[in-house]
Coordinates of C-alpha atoms in Angstrom, one line a residue:
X712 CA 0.0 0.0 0.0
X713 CA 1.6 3.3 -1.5
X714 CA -0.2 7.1 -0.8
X715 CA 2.4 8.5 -2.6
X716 CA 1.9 9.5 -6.4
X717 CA 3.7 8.5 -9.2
X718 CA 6.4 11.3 -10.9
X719 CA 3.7 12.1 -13.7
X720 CA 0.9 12.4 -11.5
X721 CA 3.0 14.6 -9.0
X722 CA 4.0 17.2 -12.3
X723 CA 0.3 17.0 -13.1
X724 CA -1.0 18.5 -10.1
X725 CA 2.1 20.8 -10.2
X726 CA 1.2 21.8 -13.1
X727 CA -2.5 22.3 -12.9
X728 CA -2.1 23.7 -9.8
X729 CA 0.0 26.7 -11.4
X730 CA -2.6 27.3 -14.0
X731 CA -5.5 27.2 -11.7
X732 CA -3.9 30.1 -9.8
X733 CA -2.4 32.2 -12.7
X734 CA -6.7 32.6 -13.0
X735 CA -7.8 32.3 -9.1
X736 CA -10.9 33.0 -7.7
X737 CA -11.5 36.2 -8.6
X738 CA -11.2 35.5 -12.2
X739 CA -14.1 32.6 -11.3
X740 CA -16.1 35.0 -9.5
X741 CA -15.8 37.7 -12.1
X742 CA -16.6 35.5 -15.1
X743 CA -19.7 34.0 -12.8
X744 CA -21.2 37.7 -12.0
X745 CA -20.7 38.9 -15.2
X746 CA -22.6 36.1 -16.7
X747 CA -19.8 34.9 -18.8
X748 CA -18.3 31.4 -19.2
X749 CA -14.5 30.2 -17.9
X750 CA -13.8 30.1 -21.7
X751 CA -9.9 30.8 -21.3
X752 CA -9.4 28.4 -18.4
X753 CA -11.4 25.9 -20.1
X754 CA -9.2 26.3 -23.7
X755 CA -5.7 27.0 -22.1
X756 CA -6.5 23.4 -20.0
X757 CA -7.6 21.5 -22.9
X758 CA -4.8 22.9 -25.2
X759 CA -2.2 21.4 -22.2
X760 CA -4.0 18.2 -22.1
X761 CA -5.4 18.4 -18.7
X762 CA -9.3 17.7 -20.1
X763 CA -8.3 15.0 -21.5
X764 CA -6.2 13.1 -18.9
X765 CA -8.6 10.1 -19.0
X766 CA -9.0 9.9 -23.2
X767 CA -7.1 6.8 -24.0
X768 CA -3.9 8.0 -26.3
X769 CA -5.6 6.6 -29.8
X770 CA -8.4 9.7 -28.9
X771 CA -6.1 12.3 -28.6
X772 CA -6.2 11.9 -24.4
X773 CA -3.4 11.2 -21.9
X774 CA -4.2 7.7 -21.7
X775 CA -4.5 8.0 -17.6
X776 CA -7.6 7.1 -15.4
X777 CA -9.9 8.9 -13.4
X778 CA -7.0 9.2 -10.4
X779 CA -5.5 11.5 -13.0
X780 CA -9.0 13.8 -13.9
X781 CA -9.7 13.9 -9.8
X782 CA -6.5 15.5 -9.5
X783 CA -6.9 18.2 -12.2
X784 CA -10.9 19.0 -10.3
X785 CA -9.1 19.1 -7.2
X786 CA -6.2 21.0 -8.3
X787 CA -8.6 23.9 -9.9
X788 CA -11.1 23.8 -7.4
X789 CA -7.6 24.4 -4.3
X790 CA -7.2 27.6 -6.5
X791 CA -10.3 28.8 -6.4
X792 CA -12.1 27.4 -9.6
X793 CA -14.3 25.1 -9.2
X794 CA -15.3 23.8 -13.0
X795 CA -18.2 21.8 -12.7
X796 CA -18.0 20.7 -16.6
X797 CA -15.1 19.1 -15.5
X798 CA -17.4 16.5 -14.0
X799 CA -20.0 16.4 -16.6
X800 CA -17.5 16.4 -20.0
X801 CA -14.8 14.4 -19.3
X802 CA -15.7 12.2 -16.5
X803 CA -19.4 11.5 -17.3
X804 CA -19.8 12.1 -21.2
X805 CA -16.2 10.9 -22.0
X806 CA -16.1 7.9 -19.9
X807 CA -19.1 6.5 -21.6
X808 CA -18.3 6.7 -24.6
X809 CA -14.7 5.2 -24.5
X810 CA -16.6 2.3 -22.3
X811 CA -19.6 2.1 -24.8
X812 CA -19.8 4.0 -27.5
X813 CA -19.5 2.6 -30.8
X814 CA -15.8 3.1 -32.8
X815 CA -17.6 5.9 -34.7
X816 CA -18.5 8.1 -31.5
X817 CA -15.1 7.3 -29.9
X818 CA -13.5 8.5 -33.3
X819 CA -16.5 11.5 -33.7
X820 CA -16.2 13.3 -29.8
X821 CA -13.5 11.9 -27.9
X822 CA -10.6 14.0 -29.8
X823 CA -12.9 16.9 -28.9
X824 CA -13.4 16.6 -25.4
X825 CA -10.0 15.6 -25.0
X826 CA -8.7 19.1 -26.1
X827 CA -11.5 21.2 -25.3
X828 CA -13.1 21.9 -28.3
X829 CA -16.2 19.7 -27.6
X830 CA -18.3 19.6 -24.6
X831 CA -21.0 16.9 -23.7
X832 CA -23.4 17.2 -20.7
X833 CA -25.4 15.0 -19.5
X834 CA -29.4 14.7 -19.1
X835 CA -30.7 11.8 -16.3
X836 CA -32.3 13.8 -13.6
X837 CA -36.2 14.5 -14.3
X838 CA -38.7 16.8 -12.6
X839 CA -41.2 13.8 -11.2
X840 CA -38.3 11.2 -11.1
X841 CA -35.8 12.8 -8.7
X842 CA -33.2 10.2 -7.7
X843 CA -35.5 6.9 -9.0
X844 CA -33.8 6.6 -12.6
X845 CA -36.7 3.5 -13.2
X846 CA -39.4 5.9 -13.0
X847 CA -38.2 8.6 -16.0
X848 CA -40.3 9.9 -17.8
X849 CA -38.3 10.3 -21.2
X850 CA -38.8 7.9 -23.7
X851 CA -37.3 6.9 -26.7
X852 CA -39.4 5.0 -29.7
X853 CA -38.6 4.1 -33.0
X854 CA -39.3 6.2 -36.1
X855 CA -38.1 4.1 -39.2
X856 CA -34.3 3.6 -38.8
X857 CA -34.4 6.6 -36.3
X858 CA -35.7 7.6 -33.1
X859 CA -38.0 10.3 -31.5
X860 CA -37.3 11.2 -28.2
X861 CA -39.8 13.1 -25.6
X862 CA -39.8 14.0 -21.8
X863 CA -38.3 16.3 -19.7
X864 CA -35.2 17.1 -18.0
X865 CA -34.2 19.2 -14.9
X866 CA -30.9 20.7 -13.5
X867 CA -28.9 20.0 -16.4
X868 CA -25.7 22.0 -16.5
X869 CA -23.9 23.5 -19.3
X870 CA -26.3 23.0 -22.1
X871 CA -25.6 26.6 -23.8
X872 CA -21.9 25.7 -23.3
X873 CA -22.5 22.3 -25.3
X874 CA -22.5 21.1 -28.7
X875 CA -24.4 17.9 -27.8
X876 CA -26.3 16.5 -24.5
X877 CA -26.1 12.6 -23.8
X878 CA -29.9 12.4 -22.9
X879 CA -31.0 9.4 -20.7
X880 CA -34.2 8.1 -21.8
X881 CA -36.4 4.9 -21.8
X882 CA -36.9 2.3 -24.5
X883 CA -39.2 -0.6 -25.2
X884 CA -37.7 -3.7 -25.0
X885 CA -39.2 -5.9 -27.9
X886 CA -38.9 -9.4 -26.4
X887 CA -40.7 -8.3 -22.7
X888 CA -42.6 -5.3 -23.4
X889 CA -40.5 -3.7 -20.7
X890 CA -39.0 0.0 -20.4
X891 CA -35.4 -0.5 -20.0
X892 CA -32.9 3.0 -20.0
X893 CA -30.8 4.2 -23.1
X894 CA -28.0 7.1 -23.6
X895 CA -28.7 9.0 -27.0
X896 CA -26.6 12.0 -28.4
X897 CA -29.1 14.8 -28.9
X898 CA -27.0 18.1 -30.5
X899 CA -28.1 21.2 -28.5
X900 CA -29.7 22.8 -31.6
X901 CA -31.7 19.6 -32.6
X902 CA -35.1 20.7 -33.7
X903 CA -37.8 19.6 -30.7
X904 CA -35.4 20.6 -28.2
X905 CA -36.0 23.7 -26.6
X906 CA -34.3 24.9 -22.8
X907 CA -35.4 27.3 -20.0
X908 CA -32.7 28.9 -17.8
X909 CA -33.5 28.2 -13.8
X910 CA -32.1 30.6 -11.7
X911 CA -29.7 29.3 -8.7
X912 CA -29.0 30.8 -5.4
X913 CA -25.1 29.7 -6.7
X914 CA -22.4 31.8 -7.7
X915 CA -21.3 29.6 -10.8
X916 CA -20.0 30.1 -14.4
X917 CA -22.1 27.2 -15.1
X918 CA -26.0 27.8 -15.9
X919 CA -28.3 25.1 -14.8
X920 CA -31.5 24.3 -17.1
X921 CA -34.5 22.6 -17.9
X922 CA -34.5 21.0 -21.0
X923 CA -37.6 19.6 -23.0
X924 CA -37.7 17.3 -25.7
X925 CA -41.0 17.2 -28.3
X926 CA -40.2 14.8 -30.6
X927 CA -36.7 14.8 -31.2
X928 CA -36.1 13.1 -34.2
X929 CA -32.7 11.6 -34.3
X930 CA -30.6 9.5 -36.3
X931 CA -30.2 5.8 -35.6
X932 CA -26.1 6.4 -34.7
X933 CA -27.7 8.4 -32.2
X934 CA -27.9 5.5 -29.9
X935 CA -24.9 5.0 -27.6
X936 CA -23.4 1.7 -28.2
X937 CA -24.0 -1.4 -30.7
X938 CA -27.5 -2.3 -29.8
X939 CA -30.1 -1.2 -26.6
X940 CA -28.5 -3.7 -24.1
X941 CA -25.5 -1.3 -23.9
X942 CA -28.0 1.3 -21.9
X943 CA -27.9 0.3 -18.6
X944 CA -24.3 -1.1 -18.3
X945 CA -23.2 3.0 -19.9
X946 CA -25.3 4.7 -17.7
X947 CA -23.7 3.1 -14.8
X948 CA -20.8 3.4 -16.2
X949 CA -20.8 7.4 -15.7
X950 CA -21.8 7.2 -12.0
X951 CA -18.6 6.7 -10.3
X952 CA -16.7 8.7 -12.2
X953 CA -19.3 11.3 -11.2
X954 CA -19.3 10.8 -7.9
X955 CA -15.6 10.8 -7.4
X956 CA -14.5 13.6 -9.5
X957 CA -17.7 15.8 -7.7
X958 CA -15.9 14.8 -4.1
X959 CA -12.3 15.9 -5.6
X960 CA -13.6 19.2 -6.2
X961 CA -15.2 19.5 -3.3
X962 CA -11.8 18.6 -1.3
X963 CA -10.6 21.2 -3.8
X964 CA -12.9 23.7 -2.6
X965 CA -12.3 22.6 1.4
X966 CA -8.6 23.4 1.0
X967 CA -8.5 26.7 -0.9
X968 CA -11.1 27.7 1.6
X969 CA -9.2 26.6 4.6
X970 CA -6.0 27.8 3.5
X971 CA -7.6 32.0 2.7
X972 CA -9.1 31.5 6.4
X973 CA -5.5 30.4 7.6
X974 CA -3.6 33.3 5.9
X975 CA -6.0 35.5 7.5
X976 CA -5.7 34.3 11.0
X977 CA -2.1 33.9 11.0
X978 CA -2.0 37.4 10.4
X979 CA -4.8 39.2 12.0
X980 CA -4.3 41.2 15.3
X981 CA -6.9 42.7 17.5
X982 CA -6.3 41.7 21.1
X983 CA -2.3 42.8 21.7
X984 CA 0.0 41.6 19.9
X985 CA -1.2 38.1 19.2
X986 CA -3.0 37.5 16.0
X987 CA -6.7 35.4 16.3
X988 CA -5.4 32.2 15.1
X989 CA -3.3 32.2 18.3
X990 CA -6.7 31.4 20.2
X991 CA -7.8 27.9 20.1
X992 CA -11.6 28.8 19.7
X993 CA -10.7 30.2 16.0
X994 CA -7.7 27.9 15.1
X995 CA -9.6 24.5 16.5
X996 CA -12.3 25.0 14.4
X997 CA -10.3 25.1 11.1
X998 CA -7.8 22.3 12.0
X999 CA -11.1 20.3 12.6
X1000 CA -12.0 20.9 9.0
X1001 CA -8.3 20.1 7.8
X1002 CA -8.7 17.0 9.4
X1003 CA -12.2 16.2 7.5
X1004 CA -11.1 17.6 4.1
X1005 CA -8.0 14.9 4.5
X1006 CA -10.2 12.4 5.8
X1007 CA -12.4 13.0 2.6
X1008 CA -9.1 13.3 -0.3
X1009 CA -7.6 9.7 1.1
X1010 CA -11.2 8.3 0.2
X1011 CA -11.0 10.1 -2.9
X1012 CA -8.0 8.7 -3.5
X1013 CA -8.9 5.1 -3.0
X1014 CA -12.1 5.5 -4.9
X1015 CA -10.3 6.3 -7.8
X1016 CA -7.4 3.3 -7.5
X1017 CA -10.2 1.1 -7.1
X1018 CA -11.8 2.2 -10.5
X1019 CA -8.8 2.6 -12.4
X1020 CA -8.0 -1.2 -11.3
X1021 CA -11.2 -1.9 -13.2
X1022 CA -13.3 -3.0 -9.6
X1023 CA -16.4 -1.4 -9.6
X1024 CA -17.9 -2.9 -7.4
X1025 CA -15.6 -1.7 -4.8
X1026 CA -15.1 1.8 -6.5
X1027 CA -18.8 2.3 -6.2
X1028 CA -18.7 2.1 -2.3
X1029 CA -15.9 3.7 -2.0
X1030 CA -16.7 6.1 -4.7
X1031 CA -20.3 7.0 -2.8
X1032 CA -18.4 7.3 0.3
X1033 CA -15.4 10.1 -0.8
X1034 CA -19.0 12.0 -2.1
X1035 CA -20.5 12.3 0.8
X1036 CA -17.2 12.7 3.1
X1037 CA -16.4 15.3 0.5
X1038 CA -19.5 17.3 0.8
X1039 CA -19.8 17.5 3.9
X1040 CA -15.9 18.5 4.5
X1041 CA -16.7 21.0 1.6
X1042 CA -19.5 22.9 3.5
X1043 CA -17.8 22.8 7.0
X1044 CA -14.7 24.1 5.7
X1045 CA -16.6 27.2 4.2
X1046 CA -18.2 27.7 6.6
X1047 CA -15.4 27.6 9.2
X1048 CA -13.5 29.9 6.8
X1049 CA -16.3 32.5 7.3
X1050 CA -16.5 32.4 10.8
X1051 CA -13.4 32.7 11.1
X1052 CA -13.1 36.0 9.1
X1053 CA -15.9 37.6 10.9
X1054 CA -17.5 40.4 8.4
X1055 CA -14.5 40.1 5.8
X1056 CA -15.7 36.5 5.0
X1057 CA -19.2 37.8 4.0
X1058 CA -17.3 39.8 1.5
X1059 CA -16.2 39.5 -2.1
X1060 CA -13.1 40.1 -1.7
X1061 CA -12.0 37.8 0.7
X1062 CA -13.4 34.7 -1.6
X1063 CA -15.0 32.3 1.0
X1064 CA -18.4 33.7 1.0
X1065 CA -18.7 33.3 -2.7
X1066 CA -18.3 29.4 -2.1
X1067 CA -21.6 29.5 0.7
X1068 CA -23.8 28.1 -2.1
X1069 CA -22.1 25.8 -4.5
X1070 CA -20.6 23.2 -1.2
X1071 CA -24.5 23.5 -0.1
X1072 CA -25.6 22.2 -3.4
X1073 CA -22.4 19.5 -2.9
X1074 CA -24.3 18.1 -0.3
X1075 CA -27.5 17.5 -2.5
X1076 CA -26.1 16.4 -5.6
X1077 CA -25.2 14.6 -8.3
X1078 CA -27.1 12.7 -5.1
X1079 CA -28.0 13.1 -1.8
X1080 CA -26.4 12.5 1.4
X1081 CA -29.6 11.1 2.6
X1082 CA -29.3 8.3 -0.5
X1083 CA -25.8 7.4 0.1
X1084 CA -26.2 6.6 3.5
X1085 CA -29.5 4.5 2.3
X1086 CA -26.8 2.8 0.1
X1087 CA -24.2 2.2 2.6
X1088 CA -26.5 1.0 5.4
X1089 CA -27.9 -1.6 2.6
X1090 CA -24.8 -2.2 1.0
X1091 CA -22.3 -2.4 3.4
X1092 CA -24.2 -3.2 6.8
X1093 CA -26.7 -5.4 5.1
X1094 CA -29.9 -3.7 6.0
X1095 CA -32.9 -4.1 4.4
X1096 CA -33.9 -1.5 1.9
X1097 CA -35.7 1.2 3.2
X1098 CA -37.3 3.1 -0.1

């Protein structure tokens, strides 16, 4: 048992680590209030090869696993630029298609979302469905040697940033009758499919939408993978990635947060000539979240071995178990950051505040706490299921 990195992995999060902080946070917030996107992060990292860090080498990509893309979420989000596309292009979308996409996809969008150019979101989460992907609402049928596709979708992220959104819908199965899930590539100006901007109580780059779907007529290629059984086996196939590349930017988030809060305190003098950190009821509190934000990255870290070894199984616990560590390290850090710069930390300037929303919503999604620990008390301490 190693927790050291290898050499490459080490100059990776060097590297990205330098880049994340020639932009920092206020560049983030900036670019979020403004209403503008993180275009020149996003370019400048896929024109260094840091998008693509999971691409297998014959797709343009670094030929690495999802250890490597953790590290470049984690890296941005420690400088204070937390790129949620990160999670939904090249861990979700990319992953899927190298799994299961046909040699036609792979060759079509992976040299794309390797360096940049391209960027794929992803569509599962439904307004009457929530977290119950057996009870979605968007269906697939046949039309000749196409498809139309109709439903809705909810909280999608990045569809105006996208050229195509990988749309989780429900086919009939021919030989039982029986709904059973499909990924299809819809492009983001396919005719039928229309979006409505929801505004969040989040200070993100990335806009959040509903999305609805009359009748999208598609091409049979559309279809992710050779034939319908490849549906359910490519939807999972996106959720650990997901889930572990989510947690890495929340432990991101935790340590930039922590270490503005210990620059400040370090420094700060009011009582004498001792500065605030000095006192245990301000620096207690932080260490505390130090210790949880570790806690979560060494889960992290072994979620990601374990997928990269090719155990999902295993990578699924673990992977649900860095997400929730994560999130929850995420929002006490931030908070404990705040308190511990009195007023400054409600300001802008300071860069802590700015975080209060998006590690809230890390402890809601891409799923709940509340789910996960339905998941580990059935999975791991063999209870029965409670939903």
């Amino acid at each position: 048992m190693t927790f050291d990195l290898t050499p490459e992995q080490d100059q990776l999060r060097d590297a990205v680590r330098a880049l994340g902080r020639r932009y920092g946070h206020s560049y983030f917030v900036a670019k979020a209030k403004s209403g503008e996107h993180t275009t020149e992060l996003w370019t400048e990292a896929g024109q260094l090869g840091y998008l693509g860090v999971n691409i297998p080498t014959e797709y343009g990509g670094g030929g690495g696993g999802i250890t490597e893309l953790a590290i470049v979420c984690e890296e941005l989000a420690a400088a204070g630029c937390p790129l949620l596309l990160l999670v939904v292009s090249p861990a979700i979308a990319a992953t899927i298609l190298s799994r299961h996409g046909t040699e036609e996809q792979r060759k079509r969008h992976l040299p794309g979302l390797a360096d940049g150019s391209q960027k794929i979101v992803f569509a599962i989460t439904e307004p009457e469905a929530g977290s119950n992907f057996h009870r979605l609402g968007t269906v697939a049928r046949r039309d000749g040697d196409g498809w139309l596709l109709s439903g809705r979708k909810c909280y999608i992220s990045g569809v105006d940033e996208a050229d195509h959104v990988l749309v989780v819908a429900r086919t009939e199965d021919a030989a039982t009758g029986k709904l059973k899930p499909a990924l299809f590539l819809v492009p983001t100006d396919a005719a039928g499919l229309t979006r409505s901007k929801l505004d969040m109580e989040i200070l993100s780059p990335e806009n959040q939408f509903l999305l609805y779907l009359d009748d999208v007529r598609l091409p049979g290629d559309a279809l992710v993978g050779e034939s319908l059984d490849a549906g359910l086996p490519a939807l999972f196939a996106g959720l650990n990635p997901e889930r572990i590349t989510v947690a890495a930017m929340g432990a991101g988030t935790g340590r930039y947060a922590i270490e503005r809060a210990s620059e400040y305190t370090a420094t700060r003098k009011v009582w004498g000539g001792r500065t605030i950190g000095s006192h245990q009821a301000v620096s207690h509190p932080l260490a505390h979240a130090a210790v949880q934000v570790e806690l979560a990255r060494l889960m992290i870290q072994k979620a990601a071995t374990l997928y990269d070894a090719g155990r999902d199984l295993e990578a699924g616990v673990a992977g649900n178990m860095a997400k929730y560590a994560s999130g929850e390290a995420a929002a006490l850090a931030v908070d404990t950051a705040v308190q511990a710069l009195g007023g400054a930390g409600m300001t802008t300037e300071y860069g802590v505040a700015t975080l209060l929303g998006a590690v809230r919503a890390g402890r809601i999604a891409p799923v709940s706490r509340e789910m996960i620990l339905n998941f580990v008390a059935q999975h791991v301490l063999g209870q029965d299921k409670s939903y």
